[in-house]
Tab-separated table of C-alpha atoms in Angstrom:
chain	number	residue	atom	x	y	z
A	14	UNK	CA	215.509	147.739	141.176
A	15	UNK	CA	216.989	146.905	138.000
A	16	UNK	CA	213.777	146.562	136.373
A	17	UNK	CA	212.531	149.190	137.234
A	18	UNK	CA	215.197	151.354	135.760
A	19	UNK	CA	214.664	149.196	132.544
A	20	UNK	CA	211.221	149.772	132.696
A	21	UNK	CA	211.910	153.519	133.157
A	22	UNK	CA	214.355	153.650	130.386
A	23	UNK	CA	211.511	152.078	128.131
A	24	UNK	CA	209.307	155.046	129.352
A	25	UNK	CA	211.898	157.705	128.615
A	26	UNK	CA	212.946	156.289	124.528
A	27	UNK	CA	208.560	156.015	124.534
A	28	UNK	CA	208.653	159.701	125.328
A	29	UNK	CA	211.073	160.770	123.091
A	30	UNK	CA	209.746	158.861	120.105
A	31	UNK	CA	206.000	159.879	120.066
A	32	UNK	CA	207.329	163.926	120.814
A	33	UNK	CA	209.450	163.534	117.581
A	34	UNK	CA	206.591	161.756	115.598
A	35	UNK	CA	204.355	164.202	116.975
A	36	UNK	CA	206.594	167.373	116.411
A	37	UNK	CA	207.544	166.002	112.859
A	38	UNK	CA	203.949	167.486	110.918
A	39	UNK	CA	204.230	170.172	113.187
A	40	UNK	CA	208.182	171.310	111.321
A	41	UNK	CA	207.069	170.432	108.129
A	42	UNK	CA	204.321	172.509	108.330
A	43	UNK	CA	206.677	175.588	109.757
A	44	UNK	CA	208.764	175.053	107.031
A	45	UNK	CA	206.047	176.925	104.923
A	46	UNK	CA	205.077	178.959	107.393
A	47	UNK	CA	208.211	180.795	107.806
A	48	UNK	CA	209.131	181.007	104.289
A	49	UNK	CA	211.984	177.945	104.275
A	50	UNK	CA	209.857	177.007	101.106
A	51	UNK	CA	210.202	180.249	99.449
A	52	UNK	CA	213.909	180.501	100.261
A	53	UNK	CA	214.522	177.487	98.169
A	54	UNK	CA	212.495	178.793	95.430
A	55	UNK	CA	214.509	181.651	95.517
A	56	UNK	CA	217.669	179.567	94.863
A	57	UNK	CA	216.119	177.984	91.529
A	58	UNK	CA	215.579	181.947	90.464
A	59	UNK	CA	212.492	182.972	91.689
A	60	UNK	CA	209.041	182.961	90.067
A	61	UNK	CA	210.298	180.045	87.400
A	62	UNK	CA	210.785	177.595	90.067
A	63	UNK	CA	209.265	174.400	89.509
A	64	UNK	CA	206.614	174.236	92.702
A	65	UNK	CA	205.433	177.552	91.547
A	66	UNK	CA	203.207	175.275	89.709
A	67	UNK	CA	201.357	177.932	86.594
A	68	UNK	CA	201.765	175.021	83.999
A	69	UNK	CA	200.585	171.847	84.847
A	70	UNK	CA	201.779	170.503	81.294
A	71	UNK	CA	205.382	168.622	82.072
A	72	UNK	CA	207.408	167.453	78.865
A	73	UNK	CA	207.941	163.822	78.950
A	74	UNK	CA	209.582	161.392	76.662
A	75	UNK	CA	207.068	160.604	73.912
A	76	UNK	CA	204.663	163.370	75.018
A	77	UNK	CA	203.090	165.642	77.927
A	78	UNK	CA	201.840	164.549	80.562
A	79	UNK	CA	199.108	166.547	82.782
A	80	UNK	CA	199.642	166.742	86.566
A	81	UNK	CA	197.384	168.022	89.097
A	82	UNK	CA	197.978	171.941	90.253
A	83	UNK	CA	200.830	171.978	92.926
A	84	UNK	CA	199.812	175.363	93.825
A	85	UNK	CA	196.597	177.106	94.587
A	86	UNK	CA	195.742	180.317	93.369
A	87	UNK	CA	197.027	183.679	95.183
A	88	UNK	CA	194.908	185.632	97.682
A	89	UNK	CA	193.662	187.565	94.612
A	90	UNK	CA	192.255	184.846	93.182
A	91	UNK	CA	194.649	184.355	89.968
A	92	UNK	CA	196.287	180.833	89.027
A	93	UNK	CA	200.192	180.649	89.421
A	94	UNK	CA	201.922	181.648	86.247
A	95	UNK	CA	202.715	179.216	83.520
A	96	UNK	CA	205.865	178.358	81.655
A	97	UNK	CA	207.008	176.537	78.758
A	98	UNK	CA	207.695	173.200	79.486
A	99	UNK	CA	209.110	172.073	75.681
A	100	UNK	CA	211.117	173.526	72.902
A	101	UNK	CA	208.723	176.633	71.393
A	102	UNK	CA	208.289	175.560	67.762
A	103	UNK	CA	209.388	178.227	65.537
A	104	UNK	CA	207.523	178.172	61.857
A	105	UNK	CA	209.989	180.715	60.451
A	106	UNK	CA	213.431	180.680	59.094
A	107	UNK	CA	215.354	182.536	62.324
A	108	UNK	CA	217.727	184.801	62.839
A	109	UNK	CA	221.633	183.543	60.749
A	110	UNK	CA	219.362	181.188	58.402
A	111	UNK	CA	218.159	178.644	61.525
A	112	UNK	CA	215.573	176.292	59.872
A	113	UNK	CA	212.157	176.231	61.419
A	114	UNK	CA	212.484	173.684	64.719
A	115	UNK	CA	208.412	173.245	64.639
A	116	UNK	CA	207.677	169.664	63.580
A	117	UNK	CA	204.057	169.387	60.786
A	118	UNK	CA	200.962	169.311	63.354
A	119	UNK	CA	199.216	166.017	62.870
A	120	UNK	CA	195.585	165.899	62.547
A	121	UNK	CA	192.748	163.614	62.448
A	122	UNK	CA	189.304	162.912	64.229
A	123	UNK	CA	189.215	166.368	65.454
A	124	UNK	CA	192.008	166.531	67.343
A	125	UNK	CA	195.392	167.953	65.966
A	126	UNK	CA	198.858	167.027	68.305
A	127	UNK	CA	201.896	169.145	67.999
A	128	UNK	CA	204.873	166.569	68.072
A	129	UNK	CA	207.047	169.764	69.575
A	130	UNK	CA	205.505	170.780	72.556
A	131	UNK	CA	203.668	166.997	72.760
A	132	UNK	CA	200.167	168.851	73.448
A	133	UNK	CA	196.633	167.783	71.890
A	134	UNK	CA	193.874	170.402	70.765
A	135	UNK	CA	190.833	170.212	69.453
A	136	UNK	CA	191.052	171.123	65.664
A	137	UNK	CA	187.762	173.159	65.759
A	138	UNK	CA	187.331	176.382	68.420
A	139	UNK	CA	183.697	175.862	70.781
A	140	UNK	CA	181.012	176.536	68.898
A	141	UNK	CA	179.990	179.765	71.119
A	142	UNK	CA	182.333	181.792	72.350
A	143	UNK	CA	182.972	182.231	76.142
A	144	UNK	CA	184.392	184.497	78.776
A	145	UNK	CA	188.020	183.878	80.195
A	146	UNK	CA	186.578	182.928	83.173
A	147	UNK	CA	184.172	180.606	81.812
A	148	UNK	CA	186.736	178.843	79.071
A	149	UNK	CA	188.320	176.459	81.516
A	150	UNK	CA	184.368	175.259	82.485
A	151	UNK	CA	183.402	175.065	78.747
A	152	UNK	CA	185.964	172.953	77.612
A	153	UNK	CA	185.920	170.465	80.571
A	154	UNK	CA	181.831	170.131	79.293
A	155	UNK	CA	183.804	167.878	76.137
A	156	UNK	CA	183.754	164.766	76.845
A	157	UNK	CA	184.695	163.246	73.720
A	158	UNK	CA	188.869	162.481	73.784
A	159	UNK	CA	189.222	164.045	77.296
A	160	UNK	CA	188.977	165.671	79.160
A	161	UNK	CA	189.899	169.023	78.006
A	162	UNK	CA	191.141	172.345	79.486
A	163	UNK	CA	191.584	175.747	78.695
A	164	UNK	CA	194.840	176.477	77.550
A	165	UNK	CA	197.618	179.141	79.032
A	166	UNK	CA	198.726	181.946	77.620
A	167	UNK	CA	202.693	180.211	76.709
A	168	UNK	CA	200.509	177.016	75.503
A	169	UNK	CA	198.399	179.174	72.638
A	170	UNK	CA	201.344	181.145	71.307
A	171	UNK	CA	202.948	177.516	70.588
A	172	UNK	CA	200.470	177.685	67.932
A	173	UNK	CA	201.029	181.169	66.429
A	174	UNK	CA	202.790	180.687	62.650
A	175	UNK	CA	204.470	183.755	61.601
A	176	UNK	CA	205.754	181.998	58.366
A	177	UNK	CA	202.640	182.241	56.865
A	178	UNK	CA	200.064	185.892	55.972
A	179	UNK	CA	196.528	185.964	57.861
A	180	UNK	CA	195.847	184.071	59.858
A	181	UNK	CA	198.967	183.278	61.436
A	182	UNK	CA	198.104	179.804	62.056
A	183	UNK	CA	197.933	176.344	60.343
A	184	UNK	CA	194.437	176.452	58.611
A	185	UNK	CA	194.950	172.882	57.616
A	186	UNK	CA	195.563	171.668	60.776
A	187	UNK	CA	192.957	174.194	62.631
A	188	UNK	CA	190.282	174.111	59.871
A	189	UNK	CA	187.734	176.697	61.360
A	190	UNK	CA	190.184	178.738	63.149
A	191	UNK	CA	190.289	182.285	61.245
A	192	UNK	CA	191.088	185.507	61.984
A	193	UNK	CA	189.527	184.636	65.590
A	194	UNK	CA	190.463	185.803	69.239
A	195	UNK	CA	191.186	182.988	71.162
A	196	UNK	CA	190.862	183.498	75.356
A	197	UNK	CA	193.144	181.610	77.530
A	198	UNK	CA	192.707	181.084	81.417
A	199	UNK	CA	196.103	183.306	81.781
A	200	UNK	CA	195.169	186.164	84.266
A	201	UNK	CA	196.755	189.631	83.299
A	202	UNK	CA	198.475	191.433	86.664
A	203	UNK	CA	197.267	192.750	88.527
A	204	UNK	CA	195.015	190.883	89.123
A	205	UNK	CA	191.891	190.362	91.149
A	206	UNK	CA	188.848	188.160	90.849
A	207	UNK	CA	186.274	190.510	92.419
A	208	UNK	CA	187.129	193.034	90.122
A	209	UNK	CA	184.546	193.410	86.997
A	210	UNK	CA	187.597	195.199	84.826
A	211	UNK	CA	189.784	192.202	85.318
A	212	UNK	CA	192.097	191.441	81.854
A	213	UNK	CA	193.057	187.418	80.841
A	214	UNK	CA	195.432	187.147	78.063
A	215	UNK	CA	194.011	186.399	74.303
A	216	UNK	CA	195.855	185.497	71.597
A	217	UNK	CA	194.815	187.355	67.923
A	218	UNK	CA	195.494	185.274	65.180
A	219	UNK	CA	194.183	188.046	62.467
A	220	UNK	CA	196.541	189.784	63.831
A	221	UNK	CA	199.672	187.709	65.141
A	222	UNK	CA	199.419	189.501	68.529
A	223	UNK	CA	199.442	188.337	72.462
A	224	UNK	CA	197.119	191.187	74.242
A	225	UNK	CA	194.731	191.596	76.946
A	226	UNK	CA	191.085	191.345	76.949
A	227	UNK	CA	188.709	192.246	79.416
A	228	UNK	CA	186.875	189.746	81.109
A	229	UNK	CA	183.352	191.215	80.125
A	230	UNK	CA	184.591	190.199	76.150
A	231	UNK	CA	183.568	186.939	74.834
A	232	UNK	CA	186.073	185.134	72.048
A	233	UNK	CA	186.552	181.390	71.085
A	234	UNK	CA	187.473	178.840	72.879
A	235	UNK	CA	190.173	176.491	72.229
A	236	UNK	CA	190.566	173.509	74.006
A	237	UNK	CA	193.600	171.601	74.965
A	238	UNK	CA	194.847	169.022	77.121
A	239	UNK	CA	198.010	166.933	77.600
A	240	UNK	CA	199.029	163.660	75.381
A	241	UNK	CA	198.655	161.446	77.987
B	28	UNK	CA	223.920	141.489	129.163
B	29	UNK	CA	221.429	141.425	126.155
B	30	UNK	CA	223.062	142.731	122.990
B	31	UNK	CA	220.981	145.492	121.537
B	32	UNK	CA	220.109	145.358	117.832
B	33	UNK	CA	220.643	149.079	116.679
B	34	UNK	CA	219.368	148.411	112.868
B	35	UNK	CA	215.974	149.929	113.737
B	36	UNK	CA	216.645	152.405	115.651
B	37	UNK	CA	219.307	153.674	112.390
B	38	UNK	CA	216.437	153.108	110.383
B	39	UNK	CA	213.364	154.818	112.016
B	40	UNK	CA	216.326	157.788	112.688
B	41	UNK	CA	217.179	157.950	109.187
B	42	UNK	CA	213.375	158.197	108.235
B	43	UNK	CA	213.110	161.140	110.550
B	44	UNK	CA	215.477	163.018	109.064
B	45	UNK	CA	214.446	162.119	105.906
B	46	UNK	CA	211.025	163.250	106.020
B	47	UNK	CA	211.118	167.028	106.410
B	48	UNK	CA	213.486	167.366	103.382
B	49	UNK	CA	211.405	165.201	101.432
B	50	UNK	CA	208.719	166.861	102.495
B	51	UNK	CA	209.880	170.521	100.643
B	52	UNK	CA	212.049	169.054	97.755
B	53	UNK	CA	210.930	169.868	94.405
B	54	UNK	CA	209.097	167.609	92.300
B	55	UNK	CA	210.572	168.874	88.942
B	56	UNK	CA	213.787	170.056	87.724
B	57	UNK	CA	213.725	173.608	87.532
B	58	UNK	CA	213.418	175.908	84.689
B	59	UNK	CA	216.886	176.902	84.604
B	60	UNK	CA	220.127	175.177	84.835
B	61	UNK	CA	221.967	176.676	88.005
B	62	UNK	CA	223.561	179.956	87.438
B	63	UNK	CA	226.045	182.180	89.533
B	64	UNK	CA	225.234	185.774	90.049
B	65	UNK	CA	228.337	186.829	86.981
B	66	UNK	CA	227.469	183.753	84.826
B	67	UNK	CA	227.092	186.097	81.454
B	68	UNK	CA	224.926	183.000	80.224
B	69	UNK	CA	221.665	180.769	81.556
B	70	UNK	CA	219.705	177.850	79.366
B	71	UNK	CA	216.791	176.808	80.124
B	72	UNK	CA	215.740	173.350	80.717
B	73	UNK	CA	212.579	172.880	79.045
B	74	UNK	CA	212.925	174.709	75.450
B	75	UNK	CA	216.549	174.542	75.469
B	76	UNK	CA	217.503	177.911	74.593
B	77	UNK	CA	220.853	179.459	75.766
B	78	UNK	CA	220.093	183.314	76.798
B	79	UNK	CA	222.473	185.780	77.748
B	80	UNK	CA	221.524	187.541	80.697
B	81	UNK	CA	222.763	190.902	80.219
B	82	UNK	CA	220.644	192.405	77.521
B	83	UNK	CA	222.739	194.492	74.752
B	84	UNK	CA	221.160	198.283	75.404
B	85	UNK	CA	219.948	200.027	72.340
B	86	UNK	CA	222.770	201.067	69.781
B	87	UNK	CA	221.075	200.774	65.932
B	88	UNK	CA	224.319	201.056	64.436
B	89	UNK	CA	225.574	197.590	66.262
B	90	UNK	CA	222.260	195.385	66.055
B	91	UNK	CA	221.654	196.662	61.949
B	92	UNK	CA	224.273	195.347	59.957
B	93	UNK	CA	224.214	195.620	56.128
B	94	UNK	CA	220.692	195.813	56.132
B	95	UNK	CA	219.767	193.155	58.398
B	96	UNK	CA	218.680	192.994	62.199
B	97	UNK	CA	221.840	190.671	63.559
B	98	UNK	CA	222.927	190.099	67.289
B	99	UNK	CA	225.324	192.242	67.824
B	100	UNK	CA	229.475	190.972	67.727
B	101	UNK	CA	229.667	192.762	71.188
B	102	UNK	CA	227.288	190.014	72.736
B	103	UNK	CA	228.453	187.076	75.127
B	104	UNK	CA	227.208	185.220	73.369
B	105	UNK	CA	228.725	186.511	69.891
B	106	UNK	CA	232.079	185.360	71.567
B	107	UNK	CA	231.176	182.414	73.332
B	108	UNK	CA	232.877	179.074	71.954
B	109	UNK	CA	230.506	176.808	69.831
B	110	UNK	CA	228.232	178.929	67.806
B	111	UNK	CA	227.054	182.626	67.568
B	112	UNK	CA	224.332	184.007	69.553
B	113	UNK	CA	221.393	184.894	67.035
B	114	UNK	CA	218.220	187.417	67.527
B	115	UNK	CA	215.422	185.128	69.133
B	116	UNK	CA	212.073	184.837	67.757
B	117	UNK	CA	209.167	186.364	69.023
B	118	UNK	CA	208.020	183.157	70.005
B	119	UNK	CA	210.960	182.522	71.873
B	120	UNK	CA	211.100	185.796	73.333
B	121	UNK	CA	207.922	185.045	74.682
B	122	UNK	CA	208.808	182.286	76.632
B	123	UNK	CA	210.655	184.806	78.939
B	124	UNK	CA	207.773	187.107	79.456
B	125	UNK	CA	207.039	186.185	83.522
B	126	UNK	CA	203.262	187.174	83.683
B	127	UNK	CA	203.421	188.351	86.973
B	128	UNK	CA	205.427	191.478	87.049
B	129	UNK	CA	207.855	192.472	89.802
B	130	UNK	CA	209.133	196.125	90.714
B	131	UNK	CA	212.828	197.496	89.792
B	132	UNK	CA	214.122	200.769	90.541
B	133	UNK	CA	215.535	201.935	87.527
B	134	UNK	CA	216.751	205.507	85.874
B	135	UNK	CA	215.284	206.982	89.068
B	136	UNK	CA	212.004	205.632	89.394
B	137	UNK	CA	210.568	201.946	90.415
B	138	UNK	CA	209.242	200.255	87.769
B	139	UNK	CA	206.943	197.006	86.881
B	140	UNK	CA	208.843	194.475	84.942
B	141	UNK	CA	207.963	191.166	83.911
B	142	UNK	CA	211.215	188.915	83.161
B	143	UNK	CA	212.867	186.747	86.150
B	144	UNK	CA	214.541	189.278	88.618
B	145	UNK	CA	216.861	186.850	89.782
B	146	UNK	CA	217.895	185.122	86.154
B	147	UNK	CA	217.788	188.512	83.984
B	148	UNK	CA	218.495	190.624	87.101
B	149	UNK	CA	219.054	194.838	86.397
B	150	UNK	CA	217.067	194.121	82.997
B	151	UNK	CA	216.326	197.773	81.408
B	152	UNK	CA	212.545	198.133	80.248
B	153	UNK	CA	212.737	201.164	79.252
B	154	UNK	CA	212.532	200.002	75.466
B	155	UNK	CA	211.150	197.356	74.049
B	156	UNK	CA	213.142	194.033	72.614
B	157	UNK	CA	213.654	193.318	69.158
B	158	UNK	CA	212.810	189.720	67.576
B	159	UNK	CA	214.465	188.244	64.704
B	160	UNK	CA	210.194	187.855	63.730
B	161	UNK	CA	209.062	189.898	60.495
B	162	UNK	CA	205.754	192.013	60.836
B	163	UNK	CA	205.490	192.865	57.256
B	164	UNK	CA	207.486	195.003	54.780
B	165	UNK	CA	210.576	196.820	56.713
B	166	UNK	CA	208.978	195.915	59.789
B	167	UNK	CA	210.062	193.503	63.070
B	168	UNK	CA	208.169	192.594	66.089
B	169	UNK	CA	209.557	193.466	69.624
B	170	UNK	CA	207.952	192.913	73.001
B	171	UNK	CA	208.000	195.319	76.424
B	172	UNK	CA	209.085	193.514	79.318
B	173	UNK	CA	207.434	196.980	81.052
B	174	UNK	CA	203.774	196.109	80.208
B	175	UNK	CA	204.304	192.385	78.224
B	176	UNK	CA	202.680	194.088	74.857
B	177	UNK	CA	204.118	193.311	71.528
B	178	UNK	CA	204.651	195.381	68.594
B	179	UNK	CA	205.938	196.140	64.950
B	180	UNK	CA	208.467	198.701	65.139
B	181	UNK	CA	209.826	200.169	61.696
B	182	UNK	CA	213.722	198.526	61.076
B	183	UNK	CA	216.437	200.645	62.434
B	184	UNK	CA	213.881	201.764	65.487
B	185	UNK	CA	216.329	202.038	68.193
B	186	UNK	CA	215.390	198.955	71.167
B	187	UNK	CA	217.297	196.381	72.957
B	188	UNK	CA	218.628	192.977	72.179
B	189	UNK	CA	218.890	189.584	74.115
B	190	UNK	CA	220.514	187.115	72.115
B	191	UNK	CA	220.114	183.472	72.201
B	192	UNK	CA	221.240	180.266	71.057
């Protein structure tokens, strides 16, 4: 008798234990179903909270480091939005006489680093030019120092020098970039990836200017990837 | 009576509870430093920049001074202890630009807008803001949180001003 309500107790915690393991996935997965996920993003002010993933460049000490993509892209087919993820490097003398903050690129071997924002990009654009939506395949083709990316729309205005005339950006540094359009993989909104009149974000540095570009356009590719 | 040993059982419970918040916590701090809904000011954890969240609304006469585009004196910032707010760059205007656009209902219609609604709630888009950033001879870049463009807009144009610092 008393074993067998031992051996019934056994049964019962058995029970209990797999429904919990076994109900455990099942709330996780909830959790994001019902929008528990979202609510916290909410609290960390909406679309700049860190799991909305768009830059996959995180600031560490002594560089950047490049993680993979916590977030897919929407049902329209466009990547999460990006952010920056390190002090912008100003080249100019800012408002009340603040110095410049952007530390001298450093170049060599083709690749030039920007101690600020700890990213690495090729000193020379793709020979061709590309289509937004065929940068991000282009540059991963360069194997050499790798491997590469297309850069985001906040990652290519780190690069934009407004202390200096035409081109506004360091020619020393970025010896065959001229008064070229360079594409990033930056969707503009709306945004979807059926549509042939689709816009990415290009950065103009004849001009100095952040601007759409339709995705029938090609422009230069510059490629970029994390320090470490 | 055989004494029980309950370490395990704390254990695997402890591990159970664990899970599901582990499971949903964020894997990097977040852009901002927490803010309540009337904190006048917010930084931002990555570039470091101090911005004040209600945006001075156009008035020349306040942002011009002696010549010179200059955050205004009325700002938060302006008054804040440890340093004056300043005009940000374009650059670091930029970094506030949120490329997916959200709708506001403002002056009686709903419009796009592409700044954080919940850090830079109520922001006006109806003009564009200035940057401290010259674009040639009288000129000064400003960018439209309406439709993300930049621009050079002649000195003394009338626009908006976020300050920062």
């Amino acid at each position: 008798m008393a074993r067998s309500e031992l051996s019934r107790a056994r049964r019962s915690r058995l029970a209990i234990g797999v429904t919990v393991a076994l109900a455990l996935p099942f709330g996780v997965a909830c959790n994001s179903l019902i929008g528990l996920s979202d609510f916290e993003k909410g609290e960390c002010a909406g679309a700049r909270c860190p799991d909305e993933g768009g830059l996959i460049d995180q600031f560490v000490e002594g560089g950047t480091t490049d993680a993979p993509k916590d977030a897919p892209p929407d049902v329209l087919g466009a990547d999460p939005v990006s952010w920056a993820k390190w002090p912008m490097p100003n080249y100019e003398v800012a408002d009340g006489g603040i110095p410049p903050t952007a530390m001298p690129l450093v170049g060599g071997a083709g690749i030039v680093m920007d101690p600020t924002t700890g990213l690495v990009w090729r000193s020379s654009p793709l020979p061709n030019s590309f289509k937004a939506n065929e940068a991000e395949a282009a540059c991963r083709k360069v194997t050499v120092d790798g491997p590469w990316r297309a850069p985001k729309r906040i990652e290519l205005v780190t690069l934009l020098n407004y202390s200096k005339s035409k081109p506004f950006v360091d020619t020393t540094a970025f010896t065959d970039l001229g008064l070229d359009t360079v594409v990033t993989s930056s969707e503009v909104r709306p945004f979807k990836v059926s549509d042939p009149a689709r816009q990415y974000w290009v950065v103009d540095f004849g001009a100095g200017t952040v601007e759409p570009l339709p995705v029938s356009v090609a422009a230069k590719v510059l490629c970029v990837r994390a320090t470490q | 009576m055989k004494k029980r040993n309950a370490l395990p059982r704390l254990v695997l419970g402890a591990i159970l509870l664990a899970l599901p918040a582990a499971a949903d916590a964020p894997r990097n701090p977040p852009q901002y430093a927490q803010f309540l809904v009337d904190t006048s000011t917010i930084t931002d954890n990555f570039t470091k920049l101090q911005w004040e969240r209600r945006p001075m609304v156009s008035d020349p006469a306040a942002i011009w001074s002696q010549g010179n585009l200059r955050c205004p004196s009325l700002t938060a910032l302006f008054k804040a202890p440890g340093g004056l707010g300043r005009l940000p760059t374009l650059k670091e205007l930029l970094t506030l630009l949120d490329e997916e656009p959200h709708n506001e209902y403002e002056f009686g219609a709903v419009v796009p807008k592409m700044i954080d609604q919940l850090a830079f709630a109520g922001t006006p888009v109806d003009l564009p803001y200035w940057s401290s950033t010259p674009a040639g001879s009288g000129m000064y870049w400003a960018l439209s949180f309406k439709t993300g463009l930049m621009m050079a807009l002649p000195e003394a144009t009338g626009a908006n001003v976020r300050c920062v610092r």
